[in-house]
PDB file of C-alpha atoms in Angstrom:
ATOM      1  CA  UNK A1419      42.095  49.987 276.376  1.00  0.00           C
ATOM      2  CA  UNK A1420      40.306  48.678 273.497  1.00  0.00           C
ATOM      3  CA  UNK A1421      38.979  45.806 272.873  1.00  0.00           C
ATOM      4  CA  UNK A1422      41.190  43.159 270.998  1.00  0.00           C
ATOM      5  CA  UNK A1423      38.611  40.897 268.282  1.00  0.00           C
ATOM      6  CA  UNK A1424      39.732  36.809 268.274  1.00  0.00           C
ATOM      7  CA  UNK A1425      38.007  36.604 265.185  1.00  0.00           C
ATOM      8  CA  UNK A1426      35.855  34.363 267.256  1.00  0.00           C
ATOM      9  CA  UNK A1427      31.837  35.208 266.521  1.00  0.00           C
ATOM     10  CA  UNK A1428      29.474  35.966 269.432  1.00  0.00           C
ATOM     11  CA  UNK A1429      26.572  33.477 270.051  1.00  0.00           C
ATOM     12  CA  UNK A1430      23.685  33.746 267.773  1.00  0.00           C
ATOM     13  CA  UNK A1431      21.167  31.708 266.519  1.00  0.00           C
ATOM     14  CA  UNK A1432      21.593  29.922 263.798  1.00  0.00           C
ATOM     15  CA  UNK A1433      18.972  31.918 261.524  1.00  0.00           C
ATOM     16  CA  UNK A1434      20.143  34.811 262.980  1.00  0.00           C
ATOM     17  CA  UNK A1435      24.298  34.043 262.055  1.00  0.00           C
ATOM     18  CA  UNK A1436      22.428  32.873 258.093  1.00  0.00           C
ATOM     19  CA  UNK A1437      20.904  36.243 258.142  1.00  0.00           C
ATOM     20  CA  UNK A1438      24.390  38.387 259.131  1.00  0.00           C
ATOM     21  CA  UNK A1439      25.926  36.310 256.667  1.00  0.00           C
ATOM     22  CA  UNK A1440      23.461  37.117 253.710  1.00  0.00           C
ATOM     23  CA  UNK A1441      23.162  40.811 254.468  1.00  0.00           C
ATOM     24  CA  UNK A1442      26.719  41.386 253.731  1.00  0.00           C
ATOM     25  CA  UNK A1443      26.962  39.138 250.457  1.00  0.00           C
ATOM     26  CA  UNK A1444      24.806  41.620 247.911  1.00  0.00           C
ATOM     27  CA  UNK A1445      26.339  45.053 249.394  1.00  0.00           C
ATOM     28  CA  UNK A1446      29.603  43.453 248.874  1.00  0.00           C
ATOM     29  CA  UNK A1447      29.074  42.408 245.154  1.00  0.00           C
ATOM     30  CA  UNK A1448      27.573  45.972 243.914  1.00  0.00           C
ATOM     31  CA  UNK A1449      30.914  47.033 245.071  1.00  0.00           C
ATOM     32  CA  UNK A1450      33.530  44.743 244.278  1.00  0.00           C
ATOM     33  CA  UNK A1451      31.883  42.403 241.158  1.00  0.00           C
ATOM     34  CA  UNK A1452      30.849  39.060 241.350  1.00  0.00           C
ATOM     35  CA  UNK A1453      34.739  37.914 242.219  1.00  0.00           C
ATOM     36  CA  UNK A1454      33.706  38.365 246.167  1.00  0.00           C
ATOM     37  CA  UNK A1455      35.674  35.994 248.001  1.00  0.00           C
ATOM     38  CA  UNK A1456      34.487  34.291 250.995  1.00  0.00           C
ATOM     39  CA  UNK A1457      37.102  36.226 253.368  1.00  0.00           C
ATOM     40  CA  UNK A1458      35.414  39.552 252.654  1.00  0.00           C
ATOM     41  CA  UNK A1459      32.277  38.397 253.142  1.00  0.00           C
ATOM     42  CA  UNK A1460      33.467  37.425 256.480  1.00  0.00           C
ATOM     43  CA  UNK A1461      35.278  40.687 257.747  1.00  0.00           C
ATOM     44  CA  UNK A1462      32.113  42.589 256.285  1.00  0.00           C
ATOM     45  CA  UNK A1463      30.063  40.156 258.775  1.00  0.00           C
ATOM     46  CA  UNK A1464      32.459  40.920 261.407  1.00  0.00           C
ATOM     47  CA  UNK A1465      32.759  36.694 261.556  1.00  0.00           C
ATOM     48  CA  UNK A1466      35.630  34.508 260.745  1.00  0.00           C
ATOM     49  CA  UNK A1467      35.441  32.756 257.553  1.00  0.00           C
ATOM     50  CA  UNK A1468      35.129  29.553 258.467  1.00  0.00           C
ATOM     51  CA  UNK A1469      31.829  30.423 260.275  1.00  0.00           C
ATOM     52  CA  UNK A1470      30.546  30.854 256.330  1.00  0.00           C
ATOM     53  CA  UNK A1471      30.989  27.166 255.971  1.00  0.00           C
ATOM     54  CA  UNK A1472      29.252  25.774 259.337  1.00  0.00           C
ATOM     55  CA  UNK A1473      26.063  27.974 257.787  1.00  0.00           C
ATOM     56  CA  UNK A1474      26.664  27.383 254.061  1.00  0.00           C
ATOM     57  CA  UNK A1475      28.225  24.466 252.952  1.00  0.00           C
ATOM     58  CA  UNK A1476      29.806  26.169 249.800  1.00  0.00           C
ATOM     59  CA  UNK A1477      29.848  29.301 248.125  1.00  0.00           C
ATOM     60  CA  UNK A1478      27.377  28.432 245.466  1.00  0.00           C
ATOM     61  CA  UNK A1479      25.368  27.667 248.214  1.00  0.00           C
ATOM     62  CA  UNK A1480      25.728  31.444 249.876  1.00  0.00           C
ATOM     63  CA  UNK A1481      25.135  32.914 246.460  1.00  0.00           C
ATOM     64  CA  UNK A1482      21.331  31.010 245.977  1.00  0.00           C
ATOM     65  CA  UNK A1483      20.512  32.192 249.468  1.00  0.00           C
ATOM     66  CA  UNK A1484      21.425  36.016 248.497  1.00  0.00           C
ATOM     67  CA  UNK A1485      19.484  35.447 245.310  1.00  0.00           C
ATOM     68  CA  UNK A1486      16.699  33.964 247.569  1.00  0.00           C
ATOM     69  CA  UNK A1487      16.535  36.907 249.963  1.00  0.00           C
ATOM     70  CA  UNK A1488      17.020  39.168 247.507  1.00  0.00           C
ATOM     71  CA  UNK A1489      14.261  37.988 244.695  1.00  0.00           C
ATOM     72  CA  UNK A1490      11.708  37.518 248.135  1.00  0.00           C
ATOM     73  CA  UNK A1491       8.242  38.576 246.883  1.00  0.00           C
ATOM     74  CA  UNK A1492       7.061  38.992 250.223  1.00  0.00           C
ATOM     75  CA  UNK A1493       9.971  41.135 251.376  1.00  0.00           C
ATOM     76  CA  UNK A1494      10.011  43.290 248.374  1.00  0.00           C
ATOM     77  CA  UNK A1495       6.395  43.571 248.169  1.00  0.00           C
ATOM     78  CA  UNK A1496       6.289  44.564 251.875  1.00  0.00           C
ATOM     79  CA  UNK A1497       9.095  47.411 251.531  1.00  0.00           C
ATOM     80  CA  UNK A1498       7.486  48.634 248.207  1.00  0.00           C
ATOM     81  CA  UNK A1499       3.719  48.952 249.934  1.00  0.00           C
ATOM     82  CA  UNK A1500       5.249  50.604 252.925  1.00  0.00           C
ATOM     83  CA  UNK A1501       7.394  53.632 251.099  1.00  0.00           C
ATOM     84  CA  UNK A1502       3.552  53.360 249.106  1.00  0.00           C
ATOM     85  CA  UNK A1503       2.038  54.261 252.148  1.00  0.00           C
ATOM     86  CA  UNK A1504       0.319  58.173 252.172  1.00  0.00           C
ATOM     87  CA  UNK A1505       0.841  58.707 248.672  1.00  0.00           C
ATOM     88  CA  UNK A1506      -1.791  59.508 246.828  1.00  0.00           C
ATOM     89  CA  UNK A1507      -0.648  61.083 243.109  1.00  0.00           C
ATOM     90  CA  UNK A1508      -0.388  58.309 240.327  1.00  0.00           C
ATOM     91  CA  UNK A1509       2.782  60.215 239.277  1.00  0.00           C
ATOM     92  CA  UNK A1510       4.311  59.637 242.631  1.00  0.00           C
ATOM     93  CA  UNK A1511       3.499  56.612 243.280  1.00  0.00           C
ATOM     94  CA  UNK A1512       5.250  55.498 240.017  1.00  0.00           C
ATOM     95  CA  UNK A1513       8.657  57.401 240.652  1.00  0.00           C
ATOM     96  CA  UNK A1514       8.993  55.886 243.739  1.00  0.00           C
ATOM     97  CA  UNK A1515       7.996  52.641 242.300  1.00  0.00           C
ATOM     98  CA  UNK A1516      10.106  52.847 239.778  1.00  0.00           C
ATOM     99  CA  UNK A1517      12.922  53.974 242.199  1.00  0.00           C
ATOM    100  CA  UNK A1518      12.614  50.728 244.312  1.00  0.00           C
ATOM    101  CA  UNK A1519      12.656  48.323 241.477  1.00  0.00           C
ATOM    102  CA  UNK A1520      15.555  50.330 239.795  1.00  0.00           C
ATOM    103  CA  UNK A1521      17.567  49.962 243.468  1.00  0.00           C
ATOM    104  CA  UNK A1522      16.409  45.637 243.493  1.00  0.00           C
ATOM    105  CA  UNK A1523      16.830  45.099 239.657  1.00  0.00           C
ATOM    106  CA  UNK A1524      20.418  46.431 240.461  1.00  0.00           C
ATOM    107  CA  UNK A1525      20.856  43.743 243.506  1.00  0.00           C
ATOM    108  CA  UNK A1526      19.114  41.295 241.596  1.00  0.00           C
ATOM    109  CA  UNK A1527      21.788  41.116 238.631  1.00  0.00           C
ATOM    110  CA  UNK A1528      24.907  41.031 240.920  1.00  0.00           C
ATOM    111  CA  UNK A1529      24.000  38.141 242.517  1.00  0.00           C
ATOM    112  CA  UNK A1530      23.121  36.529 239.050  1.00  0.00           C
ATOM    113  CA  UNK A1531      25.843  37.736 237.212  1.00  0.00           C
ATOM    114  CA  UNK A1532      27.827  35.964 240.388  1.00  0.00           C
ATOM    115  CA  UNK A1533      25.991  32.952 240.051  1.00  0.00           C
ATOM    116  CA  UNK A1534      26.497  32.533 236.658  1.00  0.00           C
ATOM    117  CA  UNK A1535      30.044  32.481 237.051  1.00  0.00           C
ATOM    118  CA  UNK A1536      29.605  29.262 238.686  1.00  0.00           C
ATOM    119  CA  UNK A1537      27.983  27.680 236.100  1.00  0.00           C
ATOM    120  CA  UNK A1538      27.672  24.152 236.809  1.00  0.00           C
ATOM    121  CA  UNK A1539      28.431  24.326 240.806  1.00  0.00           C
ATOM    122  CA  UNK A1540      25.243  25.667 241.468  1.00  0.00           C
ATOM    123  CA  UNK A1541      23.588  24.097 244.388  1.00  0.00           C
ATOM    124  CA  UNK A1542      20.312  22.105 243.651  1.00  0.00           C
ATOM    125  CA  UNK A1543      19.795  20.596 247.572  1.00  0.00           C
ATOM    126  CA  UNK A1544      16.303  19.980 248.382  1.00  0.00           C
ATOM    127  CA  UNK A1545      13.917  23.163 248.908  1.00  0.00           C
ATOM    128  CA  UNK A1546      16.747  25.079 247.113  1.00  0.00           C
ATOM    129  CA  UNK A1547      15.458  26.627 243.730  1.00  0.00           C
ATOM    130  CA  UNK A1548      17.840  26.777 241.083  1.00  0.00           C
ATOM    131  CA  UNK A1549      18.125  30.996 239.404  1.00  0.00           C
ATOM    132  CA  UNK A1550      15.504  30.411 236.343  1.00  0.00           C
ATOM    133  CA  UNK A1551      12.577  29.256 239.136  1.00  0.00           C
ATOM    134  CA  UNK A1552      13.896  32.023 241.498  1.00  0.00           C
ATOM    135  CA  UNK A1553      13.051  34.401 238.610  1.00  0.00           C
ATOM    136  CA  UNK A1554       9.930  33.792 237.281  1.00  0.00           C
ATOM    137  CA  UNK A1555       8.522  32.875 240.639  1.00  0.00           C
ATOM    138  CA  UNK A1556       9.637  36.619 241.615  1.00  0.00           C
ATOM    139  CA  UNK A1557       8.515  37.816 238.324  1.00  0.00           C
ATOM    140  CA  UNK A1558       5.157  36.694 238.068  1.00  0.00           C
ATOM    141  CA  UNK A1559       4.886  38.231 242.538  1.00  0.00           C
ATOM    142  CA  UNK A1560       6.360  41.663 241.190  1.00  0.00           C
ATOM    143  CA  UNK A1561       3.527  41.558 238.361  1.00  0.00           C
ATOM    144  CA  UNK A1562       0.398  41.018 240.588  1.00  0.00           C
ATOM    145  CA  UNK A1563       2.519  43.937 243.000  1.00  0.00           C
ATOM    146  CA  UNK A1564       2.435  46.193 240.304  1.00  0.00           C
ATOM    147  CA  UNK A1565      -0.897  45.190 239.520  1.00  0.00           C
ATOM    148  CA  UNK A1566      -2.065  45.734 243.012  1.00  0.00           C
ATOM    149  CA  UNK A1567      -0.197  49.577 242.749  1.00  0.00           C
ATOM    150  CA  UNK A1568      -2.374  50.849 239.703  1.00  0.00           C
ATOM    151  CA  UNK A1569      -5.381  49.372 240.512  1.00  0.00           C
ATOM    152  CA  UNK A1570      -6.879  52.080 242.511  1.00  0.00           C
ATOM    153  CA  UNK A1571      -5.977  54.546 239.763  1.00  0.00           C
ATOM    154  CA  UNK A1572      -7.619  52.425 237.147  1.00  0.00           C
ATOM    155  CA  UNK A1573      -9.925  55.874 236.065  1.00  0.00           C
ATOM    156  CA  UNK A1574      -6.753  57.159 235.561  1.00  0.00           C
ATOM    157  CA  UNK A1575      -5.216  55.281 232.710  1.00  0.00           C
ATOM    158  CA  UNK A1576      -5.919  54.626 228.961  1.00  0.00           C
ATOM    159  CA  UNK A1577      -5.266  50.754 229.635  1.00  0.00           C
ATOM    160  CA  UNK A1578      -6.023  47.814 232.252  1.00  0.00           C
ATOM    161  CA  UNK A1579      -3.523  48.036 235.696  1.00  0.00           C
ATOM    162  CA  UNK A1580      -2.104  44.706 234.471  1.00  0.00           C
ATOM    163  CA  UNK A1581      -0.854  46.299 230.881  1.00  0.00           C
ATOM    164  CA  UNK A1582       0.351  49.119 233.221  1.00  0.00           C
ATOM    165  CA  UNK A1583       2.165  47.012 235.282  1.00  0.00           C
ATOM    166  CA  UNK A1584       3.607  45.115 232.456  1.00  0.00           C
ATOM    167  CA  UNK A1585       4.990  48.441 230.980  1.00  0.00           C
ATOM    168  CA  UNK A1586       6.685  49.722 233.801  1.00  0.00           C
ATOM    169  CA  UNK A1587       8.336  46.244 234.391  1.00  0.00           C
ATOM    170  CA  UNK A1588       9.358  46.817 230.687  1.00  0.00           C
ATOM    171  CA  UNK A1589      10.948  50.229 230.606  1.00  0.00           C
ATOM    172  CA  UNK A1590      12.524  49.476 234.348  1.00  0.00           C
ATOM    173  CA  UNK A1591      14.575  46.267 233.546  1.00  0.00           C
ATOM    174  CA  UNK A1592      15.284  46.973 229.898  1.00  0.00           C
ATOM    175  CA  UNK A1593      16.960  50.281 230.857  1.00  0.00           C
ATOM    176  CA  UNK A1594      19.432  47.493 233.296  1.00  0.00           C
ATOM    177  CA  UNK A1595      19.158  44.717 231.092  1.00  0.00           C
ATOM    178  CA  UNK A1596      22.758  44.388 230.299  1.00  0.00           C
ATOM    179  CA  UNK A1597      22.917  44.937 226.550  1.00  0.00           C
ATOM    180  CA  UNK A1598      21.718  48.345 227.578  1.00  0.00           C
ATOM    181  CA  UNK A1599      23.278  51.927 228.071  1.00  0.00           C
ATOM    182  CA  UNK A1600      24.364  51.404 231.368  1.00  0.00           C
ATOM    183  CA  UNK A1601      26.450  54.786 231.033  1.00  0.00           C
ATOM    184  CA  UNK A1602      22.730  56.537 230.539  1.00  0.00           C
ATOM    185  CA  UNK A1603      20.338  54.628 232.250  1.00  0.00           C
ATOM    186  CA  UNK A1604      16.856  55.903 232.520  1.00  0.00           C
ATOM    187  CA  UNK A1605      15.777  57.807 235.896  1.00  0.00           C
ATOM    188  CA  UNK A1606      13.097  56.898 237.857  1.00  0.00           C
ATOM    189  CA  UNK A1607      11.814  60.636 236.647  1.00  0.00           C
ATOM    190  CA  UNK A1608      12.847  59.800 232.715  1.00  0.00           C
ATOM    191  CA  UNK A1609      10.485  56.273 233.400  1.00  0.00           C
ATOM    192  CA  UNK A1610       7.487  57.853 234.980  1.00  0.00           C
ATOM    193  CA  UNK A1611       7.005  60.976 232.443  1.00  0.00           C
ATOM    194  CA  UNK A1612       7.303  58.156 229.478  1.00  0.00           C
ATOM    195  CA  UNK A1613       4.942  55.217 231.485  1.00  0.00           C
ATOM    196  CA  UNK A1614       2.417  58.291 232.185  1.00  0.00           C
ATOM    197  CA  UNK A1615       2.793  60.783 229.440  1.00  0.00           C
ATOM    198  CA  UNK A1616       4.563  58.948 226.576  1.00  0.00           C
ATOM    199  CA  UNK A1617       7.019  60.755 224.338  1.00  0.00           C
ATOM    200  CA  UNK A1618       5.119  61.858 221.551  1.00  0.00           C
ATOM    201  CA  UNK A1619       4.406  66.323 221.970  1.00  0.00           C
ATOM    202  CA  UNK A1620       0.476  67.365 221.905  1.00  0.00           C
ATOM    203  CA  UNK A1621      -0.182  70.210 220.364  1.00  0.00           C
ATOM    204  CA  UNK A1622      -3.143  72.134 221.250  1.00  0.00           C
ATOM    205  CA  UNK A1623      -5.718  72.518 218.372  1.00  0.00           C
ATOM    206  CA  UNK A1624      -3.839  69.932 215.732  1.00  0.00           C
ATOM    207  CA  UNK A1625      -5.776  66.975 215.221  1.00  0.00           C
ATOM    208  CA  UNK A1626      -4.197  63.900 216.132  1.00  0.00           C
ATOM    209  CA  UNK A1627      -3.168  61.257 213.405  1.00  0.00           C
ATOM    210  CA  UNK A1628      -5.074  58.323 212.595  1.00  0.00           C
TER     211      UNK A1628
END
C-alpha cells in the first residue's frame, strides 16, 4: 500500500526547510513566469504552503532570498572554478565560462523580472539587501572571477585580463539583456569565437588597415 502524504512536512532544520524552499522558487519561475504563486512553490517543495510563511514572512520576502542565493558570489564563483578545473585551452575555458554565466544570467532575470512586479512590497528588513545592491555587489564578484579566469593566459591576449573580463561580461548579458533577440541569442560557441577571434576575416598577405 502506498504511502498517503498529510501535507504535513518532515522535521528539518530551520536552514535546511529555508534552503528546500529556495531551491524550488527559481526552477519554478524559468518555467512558469514571474506569476509563481506560493502554492506551487509548495507542492514543488513537497511542503504545505503555509510552511512558506513560518520561513518567509511574505512573498517579497521569498523572492530577495532566491535573488540572494542566486546572485551568491561565493556560490557561483565556487561552481564556475570547479567545472574550470583540468582545463587548460583559453578557448575552452571561455565556452564553458560563457556557458555558466549564460545558464545564471538566465536565473538571475526571472527572479528580477519577479521582483519587479512587486514594486513597492519589496522587503527592506535588516541584513536584507534591496535588488540594485544585490547586483552590483554580484557584479563587481563576477568581475574579479573573470579576472581571476584570464589571468593565467595573460601571454595570450592583445589586452589586460580585466578588459577581457569586462568583454565577455559584455557580449554574455547583452545577448539576455531584454531589449535583445531573445529568439537568436548568442551561443556560448558564437561568444567565444567573437571574445577570442573577433569578427573581422584575415587574409593572408593583405596588409591590415590603419
Amino acid at each position: 500500500m502506498g504511502r498517503t502524504r498529510t501535507g504535513r512536512a518532515a522535521p528539518m532544520a530551520p536552514d535546511d526547510r529555508r534552503r528546500a524552499i529556495v531551491d524550488v522558487v527559481v526552477p519554478l519561475l524559468l518555467e512558469h513566469g514571474p506569476d509563481v504563486t506560493t502554492r506551487q512553490v509548495a507542492e514543488a517543495a513537497g511542503i504545505a504552503e503555509g510552511t512558506i510563511f513560518r520561513v518567509f514572512p511574505d512573498k517579497a520576502a521569498l523572492l530577495m532570498a532566491a535573488a540572494e542565493e542566486t546572485m551568491n558570489p561565493d556560490r557561483s564563483g565556487s561552481d564556475l572554478l570547479a567545472a574550470l578545473d583540468g582545463v587548460a585551452t583559453l578557448r575552452e575555458k571561455v565556452r564553458l565560462t560563457a556557458e555558466r554565466m549564460n545558464a545564471r544570467t538566465d536565473r538571475v532575470m526571472a527572479v528580477m523580472f519577479a521582483l519587479r512586479r512587486l514594486g513597492p512590497s519589496l522587503p527592506d528588513h535588516q541584513g536584507v539587501h534591496r535588488p540594485p545592491e544585490l547586483v552590483l555587489e554580484s557584479a563587481r564578484a563576477l568581475q574579479r572571477l573573470l579576472t581571476e579566469v584570464f589571468e593565467p593566459h595573460r601571454d595570450e591576449l592583445t589586452v589586460d585580463p580585466g578588459t577581457a573580463a569586462r568583454l565577455l561580461r559584455t557580449l554574455v548579458l547583452g545577448s539576455r539583456h531584454p531589449g535583445a533577440f531573445h529568439d537568436q541569442p548568442l551561443t556560448c560557441e558564437e561568444i567565444t569565437d567573437v571574445l577570442l577571434d573577433g569578427i573581422r576575416r584575415r587574409e593572408t598577405g593583405r596588409r591590415e588597415e590603419d
